[in-house]
Every structure is written in C-alpha cells, then in structure tokens.
Amino acid sequence: MTDTARPRRQMRLGAFLFGVGHHAAAWRHPDVDPQAPFRFDYWLDLARKAEAAKFDAVFLADNVALFGGSPETIAYTPPVYTGEPLTLLSALATHTSHIGLIATVSTTYLAPYHVARKFAALDQLSGGRAGWNLVTSGSDAEAANFGLDRQLSHDNRYQIATEHVEVVKALWDSFADDAVIADKAGGRFYDPAKLRFVNHEGEHFRVRGPLQTGRPVQGHPVIVQAGSSQDGQKLAAATAELVFTAQQSRLASRAFVQGLKDQAEALGRSRDDVLVLPGVTIYVAPTREEAEAKLAQLHDFVDMGGALQSIRTFLEWDLTGADLDAPPPPPPFTEGWQSRQKLFYDLALEEGLTVRQLVSRMSAARGHLVLVGTPVEVVDQLEEWFESGAADGFNILAPIFPQGLDDVIELVLPELRRRGLFRHEYAGRTLRGNLGLARPADGFSADTAPRPALADRRSHA
C-alpha cells in the first residue's frame, strides 16, 4: 500500500459523563432535570447514545467525599454523581456491547487486591471493556472519611500509587490466559503451572495473591490517568495507556503530549503506547451566534457566591473576599490538586483575567478547553490540535446532558467523519482493540522461574 492509499489516522473520543453537565450551573438550566442522575435510565440513555455514536469509552470521575465543611457550604454544590462508578458501569455493561467503561478509583484509599479484583470482574462481565482511571485523591475531605486528619503529602500519595499499580498488574498476571483447564476426568480445574502467587512485600503493601477471578479478558484493563503534575506525568509515563489532561492552548498541549511521550519512550515504551486526550467542552450550533448564546445562557445561571465557595472547597483557594474586578491572588499550592491550581493561576496571569473573568472561565469547563462555534469552526480547531501532535483525540465534556452530548453527536461527529477523522464503526469488541492498544502477554510462556506450589489450601472457616 502506498502512503497516499493509507487510511487517515483517526481520533479517539471519550464521553465524560458528569452529573447533569460540566458547566458549573448546568443543574439550573431550564432544560435540565437535576434529579436525573439518581435514576439508572438516565445513565443508560447517555451510554447508549455514546455507543451508537461509536465513542471509544464513557468515563466516570469520582471522589470519596461530599465536599464542604458545613451543610451551608455543601448546599452550593450538588453531587455530580450519586453512586459508585464500578457499580454503575457493571450495570451498564449488561446493556451495551462495544463501548469502553472507565471508572475512577483511588490508589490512596482502596487496597490493590480490591482494585485488581473489581476491574478484572468488570472486564469479564463486559467482555473486555474495562478501564481504570488511577487517581491519588487530593483533599482533606476524602482523608477524613478514612481516619486521617489531613491528606497525605503529594509525594507520598504518588509513591503509594507507583507501588499500588505494580501490585495490581502482578495480580492480573497471577493467572496465565489458559490457566483454566476444567479437567473433569483428571480432577483439576486449574493447570498448576499456569498459576503463581504474587507474594509482594513492599514499603506500603504486602499482598500474597493470586487473584480469585482469573486473568482479565484484556490481559490488563486499560490503565488511565489524569494527573498533570510532575509526579503525575512520571507515573503516567511508566504505567498509563490513556491520559486525560486539561490544556488551554494547542502549543501547551503539544508540549505536554510530546514531553509525556518522550518520558515513556525513555522508559522503553513506544510513543504509541500512550494516548493523550485533552478535555474539551463544545458549544456548537448551526451559527456562531446560536453557539455563543448557549454559553451565555449558562453563564447567566452562575451564582458568584456559590462559585467562589466551590473554588475554596475544591482547590483550597480562597477568593471569597477578593475584589471581583481585580486580578486574583496566588493560590496556596497545597498538597491537593496542584496541576489544576497552577493551570488556573497561569491562565489568569497570561490573559490578565480578573477574579470575575476567571470564575466565568472556570465555570464553563473546570479548566478544560472550551470551543464555541459552528460544526466547521469547532472541527477546524479539533483537527488542528490532532494533526499538530497536541492530542491523540479528546475527552468530550458536554456542558449539559443530554442536550450537549446530542449536539456533539448530531453536529460535530458528521463533520469529523466527512474529513475521515473519526470512525464509522468499531474496530473490535474490547476497549484495547478499539483504542489500538496491544494486549499484554501473560508472561508465563517465557517465565521459567520456579513458582510456589498450588498446595497452600488454608481453611476459610
């Protein structure tokens, strides 16, 4: 095949499902039902829309606290998700067939064995569509739910995460792909040569293994990460296969993407082993005026007091007493969401934003790229980012659900397809297959080291 005959490289797209929308005032929009996230049929409808549109995956963010120090402060921020993501995605797995299912789980507050087992089970239940968004958590509110007065330091959380993911991967590899032989005549369910104990003893974890579930369908569920701090990039370069990031400009995103791939390559990985999807919120309509009106309408619903309280709660950046028409003071750069604190402050400095203007930008997409315009105008920018190496695709943050997702599906995707930039059909049935990621080998065929015997049969009584 000649170069001119090769099919065009195509974008990867995620649908980031988030409460009733990613705009801070989405729940106040007249076309939105704020109670919808409490119903399973709401999530099912969104997942089916995304699958029919051939998105690579749906993605669920999560944390393990209801933020705010009092009922009054909590009341400013409705819960963006009312349950637990693995539970929801397990239910969605039974109603979908191709779309990836990515859940956020913290390495700081859930033990490696639990994580390995839960994602292996979701991978099997879905036929190979699970993805783990690895986070370290970044708030004192979450720490307080697990017996801690304060969150662990940023460095400590990432040290734990590095060992945590090593143990999880070892557990996924504790069975060979063909370990189950179900030999009725010989009385052996497993081939003992295809099973190993992990016997991990590290600084933070001691885990015996093996996993109860056998090897996941994908070998390893796809490992996803969203941290953009130096520690986050280091961990992503070593372990992540899909990276979500918040970037405000094409040049900054290109520097991030290429720098991350450089780090991965230095560790012996292929640059193609790491796919980077910046987040983007899209306000699109047949005319630019209509698209701008959609954003303006949502901005009209922003409550400044509530927005400032949310910023103080999530970023520990207290702007409640600041002059709204003056530049913001520096954030505290705490142990929490360091990369997002830096992103917002750098944005304010670079563009000379006042506190009021910064709140408006933060409300629109929480620091992610915002595109406003016609389908052609929006796709022109997406294509420029993609072709210049600033993105391998995008994680789509609809401003309101379901209408914002419908707008992308009905207006943006046809233009992407017209240019050959997005698929018409899925390439396979697993998340790895659709992302073009290799399936990790089980390591047994090349492993000749002695393994512990399958003889430690302790009583469960």
Short mmCIF file of C-alpha atoms in Angstrom, two decimals:
data_model
loop_
_atom_site.label_atom_id
_atom_site.label_comp_id
_atom_site.label_asym_id
_atom_site.label_seq_id
_atom_site.Cartn_x
_atom_site.Cartn_y
_atom_site.Cartn_z
CA MET A 1 0.00 0.00 0.00
CA THR A 2 1.39 3.42 -0.91
CA ASP A 3 1.49 6.34 1.51
CA THR A 4 -1.32 8.07 -0.38
CA ALA A 5 -3.52 4.98 -0.04
CA ARG A 6 -3.11 4.60 3.69
CA PRO A 7 -6.23 5.35 5.73
CA ARG A 8 -6.07 8.59 7.67
CA ARG A 9 -5.16 8.37 11.36
CA GLN A 10 -8.31 8.83 13.41
CA MET A 11 -9.11 10.47 16.72
CA ARG A 12 -10.01 8.65 19.91
CA LEU A 13 -13.04 10.12 21.66
CA GLY A 14 -14.28 9.67 25.20
CA ALA A 15 -17.65 10.77 26.55
CA PHE A 16 -17.07 12.17 30.04
CA LEU A 17 -20.36 11.63 31.91
CA PHE A 18 -20.65 14.06 34.80
CA GLY A 19 -23.84 14.73 36.71
CA VAL A 20 -26.19 16.80 34.55
CA GLY A 21 -23.35 18.58 32.75
CA HIS A 22 -19.88 20.03 33.02
CA HIS A 23 -20.84 23.68 33.27
CA ALA A 24 -20.95 24.70 36.91
CA ALA A 25 -24.53 25.97 36.53
CA ALA A 26 -25.78 23.06 34.41
CA TRP A 27 -28.24 21.93 37.07
CA ARG A 28 -30.00 25.31 36.94
CA HIS A 29 -30.61 25.23 33.17
CA PRO A 30 -34.36 25.12 32.34
CA ASP A 31 -33.92 22.11 30.03
CA VAL A 32 -32.10 20.02 32.66
CA ASP A 33 -33.62 17.70 35.25
CA PRO A 34 -31.41 17.99 38.37
CA GLN A 35 -32.86 14.74 39.74
CA ALA A 36 -31.93 12.72 36.65
CA PRO A 37 -28.61 11.32 37.96
CA PHE A 38 -30.49 9.48 40.69
CA ARG A 39 -32.12 7.25 38.05
CA PHE A 40 -30.39 4.41 36.21
CA ASP A 41 -32.29 5.04 32.97
CA TYR A 42 -30.61 8.46 32.71
CA TRP A 43 -27.12 6.91 32.65
CA LEU A 44 -28.26 4.11 30.37
CA ASP A 45 -29.61 6.60 27.84
CA LEU A 46 -26.31 8.52 27.82
CA ALA A 47 -24.23 5.34 27.47
CA ARG A 48 -26.39 4.07 24.61
CA LYS A 49 -26.15 7.42 22.81
CA ALA A 50 -22.36 7.35 23.13
CA GLU A 51 -22.14 3.77 21.93
CA ALA A 52 -24.42 4.39 18.95
CA ALA A 53 -22.13 7.32 18.04
CA LYS A 54 -19.07 4.97 18.29
CA PHE A 55 -17.29 6.76 21.13
CA ASP A 56 -14.33 4.78 22.43
CA ALA A 57 -15.47 4.94 26.05
CA VAL A 58 -17.66 6.53 28.64
CA PHE A 59 -15.70 7.90 31.57
CA LEU A 60 -16.86 8.44 35.16
CA ALA A 61 -14.95 10.68 37.52
CA ASP A 62 -15.21 10.01 41.24
CA ASN A 63 -14.03 11.05 44.66
CA VAL A 64 -14.74 9.66 48.10
CA ALA A 65 -16.19 12.67 49.90
CA LEU A 66 -19.04 15.13 49.73
CA PHE A 67 -17.08 18.36 49.71
CA GLY A 68 -17.74 21.29 52.01
CA GLY A 69 -17.16 21.98 55.68
CA SER A 70 -20.79 22.59 56.67
CA PRO A 71 -24.32 21.95 55.38
CA GLU A 72 -24.37 25.55 54.13
CA THR A 73 -21.24 25.18 52.01
CA ILE A 74 -22.19 21.71 50.80
CA ALA A 75 -25.50 23.09 49.58
CA TYR A 76 -23.75 25.21 46.95
CA THR A 77 -22.54 22.16 45.03
CA PRO A 78 -24.99 19.42 44.06
CA PRO A 79 -23.42 15.95 43.83
CA VAL A 80 -22.09 15.35 40.33
CA TYR A 81 -22.67 11.63 40.70
CA THR A 82 -24.86 9.92 43.22
CA GLY A 83 -23.38 6.45 43.44
CA GLU A 84 -20.22 4.43 42.95
CA PRO A 85 -18.81 4.18 39.41
CA LEU A 86 -17.92 0.48 39.30
CA THR A 87 -21.44 -0.41 40.38
CA LEU A 88 -22.96 1.80 37.69
CA LEU A 89 -20.61 0.59 34.94
CA SER A 90 -21.29 -3.04 35.86
CA ALA A 91 -24.97 -2.37 35.28
CA LEU A 92 -24.27 -0.50 32.03
CA ALA A 93 -22.09 -3.38 30.83
CA THR A 94 -25.14 -5.62 30.58
CA HIS A 95 -26.93 -3.12 28.30
CA THR A 96 -24.02 -2.23 25.97
CA SER A 97 -21.70 -4.29 23.79
CA HIS A 98 -18.78 -2.25 22.41
CA ILE A 99 -18.17 0.98 24.30
CA GLY A 100 -15.38 1.13 26.89
CA LEU A 101 -16.27 1.56 30.55
CA ILE A 102 -13.76 3.66 32.51
CA ALA A 103 -14.13 4.17 36.26
CA THR A 104 -12.11 6.30 38.66
CA VAL A 105 -10.68 4.54 41.73
CA SER A 106 -8.15 5.96 44.20
CA THR A 107 -4.89 4.20 45.00
CA THR A 108 -4.78 6.05 48.31
CA TYR A 109 -7.99 4.64 49.77
CA LEU A 110 -8.64 1.27 48.12
CA ALA A 111 -6.26 -1.66 48.57
CA PRO A 112 -4.57 -3.16 45.48
CA TYR A 113 -6.31 -6.51 45.83
CA HIS A 114 -9.74 -4.87 45.80
CA VAL A 115 -8.84 -2.77 42.76
CA ALA A 116 -7.41 -5.71 40.82
CA ARG A 117 -10.40 -7.92 41.60
CA LYS A 118 -13.07 -5.33 40.85
CA PHE A 119 -11.64 -4.30 37.49
CA ALA A 120 -10.95 -7.89 36.48
CA ALA A 121 -14.58 -8.69 37.25
CA LEU A 122 -15.84 -5.68 35.25
CA ASP A 123 -13.58 -6.67 32.37
CA GLN A 124 -15.02 -10.19 32.32
CA LEU A 125 -18.60 -9.02 32.77
CA SER A 126 -18.25 -6.58 29.86
CA GLY A 127 -16.30 -8.86 27.54
CA GLY A 128 -13.11 -6.82 27.76
CA ARG A 129 -14.21 -3.18 28.01
CA ALA A 130 -12.95 -2.05 31.42
CA GLY A 131 -10.59 0.83 32.10
CA TRP A 132 -9.19 2.03 35.42
CA ASN A 133 -8.68 5.77 35.88
CA LEU A 134 -5.97 5.79 38.52
CA VAL A 135 -6.10 8.77 40.89
CA THR A 136 -4.38 9.51 44.18
CA SER A 137 -7.16 11.74 45.65
CA GLY A 138 -6.42 15.31 46.59
CA SER A 139 -8.45 16.61 49.50
CA ASP A 140 -8.67 16.62 53.28
CA ALA A 141 -12.39 15.86 52.99
CA GLU A 142 -11.57 12.49 51.44
CA ALA A 143 -8.84 11.79 54.00
CA ALA A 144 -11.30 12.49 56.80
CA ASN A 145 -13.51 9.62 55.61
CA PHE A 146 -10.64 7.19 56.11
CA GLY A 147 -9.46 8.07 59.60
CA LEU A 148 -6.93 10.77 58.65
CA ASP A 149 -6.82 14.36 59.89
CA ARG A 150 -5.14 15.56 56.71
CA GLN A 151 -4.46 14.10 53.30
CA LEU A 152 -1.09 12.51 52.71
CA SER A 153 1.58 14.60 51.04
CA HIS A 154 1.59 14.78 47.24
CA ASP A 155 4.91 12.90 47.04
CA ASN A 156 3.73 10.20 49.42
CA ARG A 157 0.50 9.64 47.53
CA TYR A 158 2.38 9.11 44.28
CA GLN A 159 4.90 6.79 45.93
CA ILE A 160 1.98 4.70 47.14
CA ALA A 161 0.36 4.84 43.70
CA THR A 162 3.53 3.60 42.00
CA GLU A 163 3.70 0.52 44.21
CA HIS A 164 -0.07 0.07 44.11
CA VAL A 165 -0.28 -0.23 40.32
CA GLU A 166 2.70 -2.62 40.33
CA VAL A 167 0.79 -4.93 42.68
CA VAL A 168 -2.45 -4.65 40.70
CA LYS A 169 -0.73 -5.61 37.45
CA ALA A 170 1.02 -8.52 39.18
CA LEU A 171 -2.35 -9.76 40.42
CA TRP A 172 -3.85 -9.52 36.91
CA ASP A 173 -0.88 -11.60 35.76
CA SER A 174 -1.15 -14.20 38.52
CA PHE A 175 -3.02 -16.48 36.09
CA ALA A 176 -1.99 -17.44 32.58
CA ASP A 177 -4.58 -16.86 29.88
CA ASP A 178 -5.15 -20.61 29.61
CA ALA A 179 -4.90 -21.45 33.33
CA VAL A 180 -8.44 -22.82 33.49
CA ILE A 181 -8.48 -26.33 32.02
CA ALA A 182 -11.61 -27.69 33.78
CA ASP A 183 -10.29 -31.26 33.51
CA LYS A 184 -13.20 -33.28 34.86
CA ALA A 185 -11.51 -36.64 34.34
CA GLY A 186 -8.26 -35.59 35.99
CA GLY A 187 -9.96 -33.60 38.71
CA ARG A 188 -8.01 -30.40 38.07
CA PHE A 189 -9.76 -27.11 37.43
CA TYR A 190 -6.53 -25.09 37.03
CA ASP A 191 -3.24 -26.07 35.44
CA PRO A 192 -0.86 -25.56 38.41
CA ALA A 193 1.92 -24.49 36.05
CA LYS A 194 -0.25 -21.57 34.93
CA LEU A 195 -0.81 -20.03 38.35
CA ARG A 196 1.54 -18.03 40.56
CA PHE A 197 1.40 -16.34 43.92
CA VAL A 198 2.35 -12.69 43.93
CA ASN A 199 3.98 -12.65 47.39
CA HIS A 200 4.59 -8.90 47.19
CA GLU A 201 6.31 -7.26 50.17
CA GLY A 202 6.97 -3.58 49.65
CA GLU A 203 7.13 -0.33 51.55
CA HIS A 204 3.37 0.18 51.53
CA PHE A 205 1.74 -3.17 50.71
CA ARG A 206 2.02 -6.88 51.48
CA VAL A 207 -0.09 -8.98 49.12
CA ARG A 208 0.00 -12.75 48.75
CA GLY A 209 -2.36 -13.34 45.82
CA PRO A 210 -3.23 -14.87 43.46
CA LEU A 211 -6.35 -13.16 42.15
CA GLN A 212 -9.65 -15.02 42.50
CA THR A 213 -11.05 -14.05 39.15
CA GLY A 214 -8.52 -15.46 36.71
CA ARG A 215 -6.88 -13.23 34.09
CA PRO A 216 -8.96 -10.34 32.70
CA VAL A 217 -10.21 -10.57 29.11
CA GLN A 218 -7.91 -7.72 28.05
CA GLY A 219 -4.97 -9.12 29.99
CA HIS A 220 -4.93 -5.83 31.84
CA PRO A 221 -7.90 -3.46 31.84
CA VAL A 222 -6.74 -0.23 30.19
CA ILE A 223 -4.88 1.97 32.69
CA VAL A 224 -5.92 5.61 32.55
CA GLN A 225 -4.51 8.58 34.41
CA ALA A 226 -5.40 12.25 34.66
CA GLY A 227 -2.58 13.75 36.75
CA SER A 228 -0.57 16.51 35.04
CA SER A 229 1.82 17.42 37.87
CA GLN A 230 5.43 16.30 37.57
CA ASP A 231 4.70 13.30 39.80
CA GLY A 232 1.58 12.55 37.77
CA GLN A 233 3.46 12.70 34.49
CA LYS A 234 6.18 10.40 35.83
CA LEU A 235 3.61 7.81 36.87
CA ALA A 236 1.69 8.16 33.60
CA ALA A 237 4.84 7.74 31.51
CA ALA A 238 5.59 4.48 33.31
CA THR A 239 2.12 2.96 33.56
CA ALA A 240 -0.72 4.82 31.79
CA GLU A 241 -2.08 3.92 28.37
CA LEU A 242 -4.67 6.67 28.17
CA VAL A 243 -4.05 10.09 29.70
CA PHE A 244 -6.73 12.73 30.28
CA THR A 245 -5.41 16.27 30.68
CA ALA A 246 -6.65 19.84 30.97
CA GLN A 247 -4.90 22.15 28.49
CA GLN A 248 -5.84 25.67 27.48
CA SER A 249 -3.74 26.12 24.35
CA ARG A 250 -2.62 23.99 21.44
CA LEU A 251 1.06 24.81 21.95
CA ALA A 252 0.95 23.99 25.66
CA SER A 253 -0.89 20.76 24.94
CA ARG A 254 1.60 19.77 22.27
CA ALA A 255 4.48 20.36 24.69
CA PHE A 256 2.69 18.25 27.32
CA VAL A 257 1.85 15.41 24.92
CA GLN A 258 5.28 15.20 23.34
CA GLY A 259 7.04 15.58 26.69
CA LEU A 260 4.99 12.76 28.18
CA LYS A 261 5.68 10.52 25.19
CA ASP A 262 9.40 11.37 25.48
CA GLN A 263 9.34 10.19 29.09
CA ALA A 264 7.53 6.98 28.12
CA GLU A 265 10.00 6.33 25.32
CA ALA A 266 12.92 6.82 27.71
CA LEU A 267 11.45 4.05 29.85
CA GLY A 268 11.42 1.65 26.91
CA ARG A 269 7.81 2.13 25.88
CA SER A 270 6.60 3.03 22.40
CA ARG A 271 5.22 6.54 21.91
CA ASP A 272 2.08 4.87 20.57
CA ASP A 273 1.63 3.06 23.92
CA VAL A 274 0.39 6.32 25.47
CA LEU A 275 -2.69 8.09 24.07
CA VAL A 276 -3.35 11.61 25.35
CA LEU A 277 -6.89 13.03 25.27
CA PRO A 278 -7.28 16.64 26.41
CA GLY A 279 -10.69 17.55 27.76
CA VAL A 280 -12.87 19.82 25.62
CA THR A 281 -16.26 21.38 26.22
CA ILE A 282 -18.09 22.19 22.99
CA TYR A 283 -20.83 24.76 22.48
CA VAL A 284 -21.93 24.17 18.90
CA ALA A 285 -24.85 25.27 16.75
CA PRO A 286 -25.59 25.93 13.07
CA THR A 287 -24.48 29.55 13.57
CA ARG A 288 -21.83 31.07 15.80
CA GLU A 289 -24.40 33.42 17.34
CA GLU A 290 -26.52 30.46 18.47
CA ALA A 291 -23.48 28.70 19.93
CA GLU A 292 -22.42 31.81 21.84
CA ALA A 293 -25.97 32.19 23.16
CA LYS A 294 -25.82 28.68 24.64
CA LEU A 295 -22.72 29.57 26.65
CA ALA A 296 -24.08 32.97 27.66
CA GLN A 297 -27.32 31.43 28.91
CA LEU A 298 -25.42 29.07 31.23
CA HIS A 299 -23.20 31.88 32.50
CA ASP A 300 -26.32 33.79 33.50
CA PHE A 301 -27.13 30.99 35.96
CA VAL A 302 -23.77 31.12 37.75
CA ASP A 303 -24.09 32.21 41.37
CA MET A 304 -20.87 34.08 42.19
CA GLY A 305 -21.02 33.33 45.91
CA GLY A 306 -21.55 29.65 45.27
CA ALA A 307 -18.82 29.56 42.64
CA LEU A 308 -16.29 31.17 44.96
CA GLN A 309 -17.23 28.73 47.71
CA SER A 310 -16.75 25.79 45.35
CA ILE A 311 -13.29 27.08 44.38
CA ARG A 312 -12.34 27.35 48.03
CA THR A 313 -13.66 23.85 48.71
CA PHE A 314 -12.08 22.05 45.76
CA LEU A 315 -8.83 23.98 45.28
CA GLU A 316 -8.34 25.44 48.79
CA TRP A 317 -8.05 28.81 47.01
CA ASP A 318 -9.99 31.40 48.98
CA LEU A 319 -11.22 34.16 46.67
CA THR A 320 -14.35 34.92 48.70
CA GLY A 321 -13.00 38.25 49.97
CA ALA A 322 -11.16 39.27 46.82
CA ASP A 323 -12.06 42.24 44.62
CA LEU A 324 -14.02 40.63 41.77
CA ASP A 325 -12.71 43.16 39.27
CA ALA A 326 -9.04 42.83 40.25
CA PRO A 327 -6.51 40.09 39.41
CA PRO A 328 -6.73 37.04 41.69
CA PRO A 329 -4.15 36.50 44.42
CA PRO A 330 -1.92 33.41 44.06
CA PRO A 331 -3.39 30.05 45.15
CA PRO A 332 -1.83 28.31 48.17
CA PHE A 333 -0.32 25.49 46.04
CA THR A 334 -1.32 22.90 48.62
CA GLU A 335 -0.91 19.13 48.68
CA GLY A 336 -4.16 18.75 46.73
CA TRP A 337 -4.86 19.38 43.03
CA GLN A 338 -1.54 21.02 42.25
CA SER A 339 -1.70 20.91 38.46
CA ARG A 340 -5.19 22.46 38.38
CA GLN A 341 -4.22 25.22 40.81
CA LYS A 342 -1.29 26.08 38.59
CA LEU A 343 -3.36 25.90 35.40
CA PHE A 344 -5.93 28.42 36.65
CA TYR A 345 -3.38 30.84 38.08
CA ASP A 346 -1.22 30.71 34.94
CA LEU A 347 -4.35 31.33 32.85
CA ALA A 348 -5.22 34.41 34.92
CA LEU A 349 -1.67 35.77 34.58
CA GLU A 350 -1.31 35.06 30.86
CA GLU A 351 -4.66 36.59 29.90
CA GLY A 352 -4.83 39.30 32.55
CA LEU A 353 -8.10 37.95 33.97
CA THR A 354 -9.95 39.45 36.90
CA VAL A 355 -11.46 37.23 39.56
CA ARG A 356 -14.88 37.62 37.91
CA GLN A 357 -13.49 36.64 34.49
CA LEU A 358 -11.55 33.70 35.94
CA VAL A 359 -14.68 32.37 37.67
CA SER A 360 -16.51 32.57 34.35
CA ARG A 361 -13.76 30.56 32.63
CA MET A 362 -13.65 28.01 35.43
CA SER A 363 -17.43 27.62 35.42
CA ALA A 364 -17.53 26.80 31.71
CA ALA A 365 -15.36 23.67 31.86
CA ARG A 366 -13.28 23.50 35.09
CA GLY A 367 -10.08 24.42 33.27
CA HIS A 368 -10.57 22.39 30.10
CA LEU A 369 -10.55 23.77 26.58
CA VAL A 370 -13.78 25.49 25.52
CA LEU A 371 -14.75 25.64 21.84
CA VAL A 372 -17.67 27.76 20.65
CA GLY A 373 -18.90 27.93 17.07
CA THR A 374 -20.35 26.16 14.07
CA PRO A 375 -19.54 22.50 13.32
CA VAL A 376 -16.90 23.52 10.78
CA GLU A 377 -15.30 26.03 13.16
CA VAL A 378 -15.20 23.51 16.01
CA VAL A 379 -13.81 20.69 13.88
CA ASP A 380 -11.20 23.00 12.35
CA GLN A 381 -9.77 23.50 15.84
CA LEU A 382 -10.02 19.84 16.84
CA GLU A 383 -8.26 18.86 13.62
CA GLU A 384 -5.51 21.42 14.16
CA TRP A 385 -4.80 20.07 17.65
CA PHE A 386 -4.88 16.48 16.40
CA GLU A 387 -2.71 16.95 13.32
CA SER A 388 -0.11 19.06 15.16
CA GLY A 389 0.53 16.41 17.82
CA ALA A 390 -1.30 18.27 20.59
CA ALA A 391 -3.80 15.43 21.06
CA ASP A 392 -4.46 11.81 20.12
CA GLY A 393 -8.15 12.57 20.49
CA PHE A 394 -10.40 14.27 23.02
CA ASN A 395 -12.43 13.62 26.13
CA ILE A 396 -15.74 15.36 25.43
CA LEU A 397 -17.27 17.31 28.35
CA ALA A 398 -20.84 18.20 27.41
CA PRO A 399 -21.96 21.41 29.14
CA ILE A 400 -25.40 19.93 29.85
CA PHE A 401 -26.84 16.43 29.46
CA PRO A 402 -28.27 15.06 27.33
CA GLN A 403 -28.54 18.11 25.05
CA GLY A 404 -24.83 18.92 24.91
CA LEU A 405 -23.93 15.35 24.04
CA ASP A 406 -26.66 15.31 21.39
CA ASP A 407 -25.18 18.48 19.84
CA VAL A 408 -21.75 16.85 19.51
CA ILE A 409 -23.22 13.65 18.06
CA GLU A 410 -25.52 15.42 15.59
CA LEU A 411 -23.31 18.34 14.53
CA VAL A 412 -19.63 17.63 15.25
CA LEU A 413 -19.23 13.91 14.55
CA PRO A 414 -20.63 14.09 10.98
CA GLU A 415 -18.05 16.76 10.12
CA LEU A 416 -15.25 14.70 11.70
CA ARG A 417 -16.35 11.68 9.68
CA ARG A 418 -16.60 13.72 6.48
CA ARG A 419 -12.91 14.54 6.94
CA GLY A 420 -12.00 10.93 7.75
CA LEU A 421 -11.04 11.84 11.32
CA PHE A 422 -13.41 9.54 13.23
CA ARG A 423 -14.69 6.00 12.78
CA HIS A 424 -17.99 4.88 11.30
CA GLU A 425 -17.87 1.52 13.07
CA TYR A 426 -15.98 -0.07 15.95
CA ALA A 427 -12.83 -1.98 15.01
CA GLY A 428 -13.39 -4.65 17.67
CA ARG A 429 -15.26 -5.52 20.83
CA THR A 430 -12.66 -4.69 23.50
CA LEU A 431 -11.56 -1.28 24.70
CA ARG A 432 -7.96 -2.12 23.82
CA GLY A 433 -8.95 -3.23 20.35
CA ASN A 434 -10.83 -0.03 19.63
CA LEU A 435 -8.05 2.16 21.02
CA GLY A 436 -5.41 0.26 19.04
CA LEU A 437 -3.54 -0.76 22.19
CA ALA A 438 -1.67 -4.06 22.42
CA ARG A 439 -2.89 -6.75 24.80
CA PRO A 440 -0.22 -7.51 27.45
CA ALA A 441 1.14 -11.05 27.30
CA ASP A 442 0.60 -13.16 30.40
CA GLY A 443 4.35 -13.79 30.80
CA PHE A 444 4.02 -17.48 31.60
CA SER A 445 5.39 -18.97 28.38
CA ALA A 446 8.68 -17.12 28.78
CA ASP A 447 8.84 -17.45 32.55
CA THR A 448 10.89 -20.44 33.67
CA ALA A 449 11.43 -19.39 37.27
CA PRO A 450 10.02 -21.83 39.86
CA ARG A 451 6.56 -20.98 41.15
CA PRO A 452 5.04 -21.75 44.52
CA ALA A 453 3.08 -24.98 44.52
CA LEU A 454 -0.68 -24.87 44.37
CA ALA A 455 -0.82 -26.57 47.75
CA ASP A 456 -1.45 -23.86 50.31
CA ARG A 457 -5.07 -24.77 51.00
CA ARG A 458 -5.90 -22.94 54.18
CA SER A 459 -9.35 -23.26 55.66
CA HIS A 460 -11.77 -20.42 55.06
CA ALA A 461 -13.52 -21.22 58.32
#
